[in-house]
Amino acid sequence: MLKMFSSLPRICATLALAIGCQQITLSAATPDQAAASLAQTALTNSGAMEILASLTTEIGPRLAGSAAEKRAAGWAVERFKKYGFDKVWTETFPLPHGWARGVEQAEITSPAPQPLTVTALGGSVATPLQGIEAEIALFKTYDELLAMPSNSLAGKIAVVTQPMIRAQDGAGYGALNKMRTAGPAEAARRGAVAYLLRSLGTDTHRVPHTGGTHYAADAPPIPAAALSVPDAEQLDRLVALGKPVRISLKLTPHDLGPITSQNVIAEIKGREKPDEIVLLGAHLDSWDLGTGAIDDGAGVAIVMAATKMIRDLPVPPRRTIRVVLFGSEEPGVIGGKAYAEVHQAELSHYVITAEPDLGQGPVYRFQTGVANPDEPTLQRIRATLLPLGVLPGDNSSHGESDVGPLAMQHVPAVTLELDATDYFDLHHTPDDTFDKVKPERINQSTAAYVAFTYLAAELAGDYRQPATAPAK
Ligand SMILES: [Zn+2]
């Protein structure tokens, strides 16, 4: 308690000449109250919707390494400068394989000719220009494919139709992710000439979900695409009738070769501990089919809106707040890995990191990944988040996507878990558009972020020292 109130005179002294000081001191006697007040404001109008509308409308889809992704970076730089951030800069990094989508067509040629709805996986190679026509080998689970001996699929198109489970924490995606990222390489190892999977999605629309895939050095790269859920179920029924099923597939994506991408970085300098950094991330790139509203435009809007609210306070918090809008997350966290490498020498200054990359929210749980989950300022953060509907979680956070490489190098991380129950209905599809985002959901997420970020920067807790460590 003593610590809580001891910060007050200093804030007021600094605020003595600032317009609005009186209001702030009346409505926010403690940092906890200031955070709660910021969160209340965010619940009704965080500014996140305006940011998201601008990004998804004025820029649109933002494929990794594309001219549109570069325009998005310029858009972000301009916004952060307009918001009055103390420092705004861009860091360029190489992207080994730029990729652009082409034609994507598939049809059943026998025994019941009809079209199929597919989309190429990001990074897929093209089919020959005339396409590939072959018998399929259909597996109801990914493990069934993995159980096949080498060369057993020679000349066939491998198809995996395992459904994804809907879950609030998005665990259904994690459980099946390898079916997309490693499936083509596993099918190629067994002799397949192409690979189709049931989309990693929880909707039943005739809309396929794209997403990145990775080839292996010991297997030839084969064309790979996702079927919409109804098309995958159509194939399940047709194969169950017992006749061989043949499919023709035509994909014409291009490998653009080595190009560049970039991370955009912006800072609010801490008033007392400028070298201590609270780092928030989100990723600016998106897949090309939709406009990347929920993945990860929502995350960009949440961190930009939350930090703009803190920037607008008459006095900044004690610690520096750094926002990193990463480039090229979708092809494999390329921007996140590049950032962790370039900033290696300063990682010990990062006091905590967080990233929203699972849609619009709301935030329903606060997970930590720290040395001392019972540290008193974390308890105060939990107490401030609870009235927003955010439950305390456990200490198993490893940081989301782009900040994962930082967490792997022992930067303390938290996850303000976004409710992902309906996220995978839209994820990586043409339906990932602005109209799907609801103000009350993204505002609540921004409220949780602004409260957490303000308190982490203002209370200056140490999340690296185990509570049981001997006193220095
Ligand atoms: Zn994402």
PDB file of C-alpha atoms and ligand atoms in Angstrom, residues 283 285 294-296 329-330 355 357-358 401-402 423 427-428, ligand 1:
ATOM      1  CA  HIS A 283       1.665  -8.297 -36.877  1.00  0.00           C
ATOM      2  CA  ASP A 285       1.056  -8.639 -42.568  1.00  0.00           C
ATOM      3  CA  ILE A 294      -9.107 -10.329 -37.360  1.00  0.00           C
ATOM      4  CA  ASP A 295      -5.630 -11.677 -38.273  1.00  0.00           C
ATOM      5  CA  ASP A 296      -4.011  -9.525 -37.181  1.00  0.00           C
ATOM      6  CA  GLU A 329       4.501 -13.334 -39.435  1.00  0.00           C
ATOM      7  CA  GLU A 330       2.397 -15.536 -41.677  1.00  0.00           C
ATOM      8  CA  GLU A 355       0.871  -9.668 -28.098  1.00  0.00           C
ATOM      9  CA  ASP A 357      -2.833 -12.365 -32.269  1.00  0.00           C
ATOM     10  CA  LEU A 358      -5.981 -14.428 -31.904  1.00  0.00           C
ATOM     11  CA  SER A 401       3.517 -15.592 -32.272  1.00  0.00           C
ATOM     12  CA  ASP A 402       5.955 -12.719 -32.929  1.00  0.00           C
ATOM     13  CA  TYR A 423     -11.927 -16.984 -34.680  1.00  0.00           C
ATOM     14  CA  HIS A 427      -9.156 -17.067 -40.025  1.00  0.00           C
ATOM     15  CA  HIS A 428      -7.163 -16.996 -43.303  1.00  0.00           C
TER      16      HIS A 428
HETATM   17 ZN    ZN B   1      -1.845 -13.820 -36.881  1.00  0.00          ZN
END
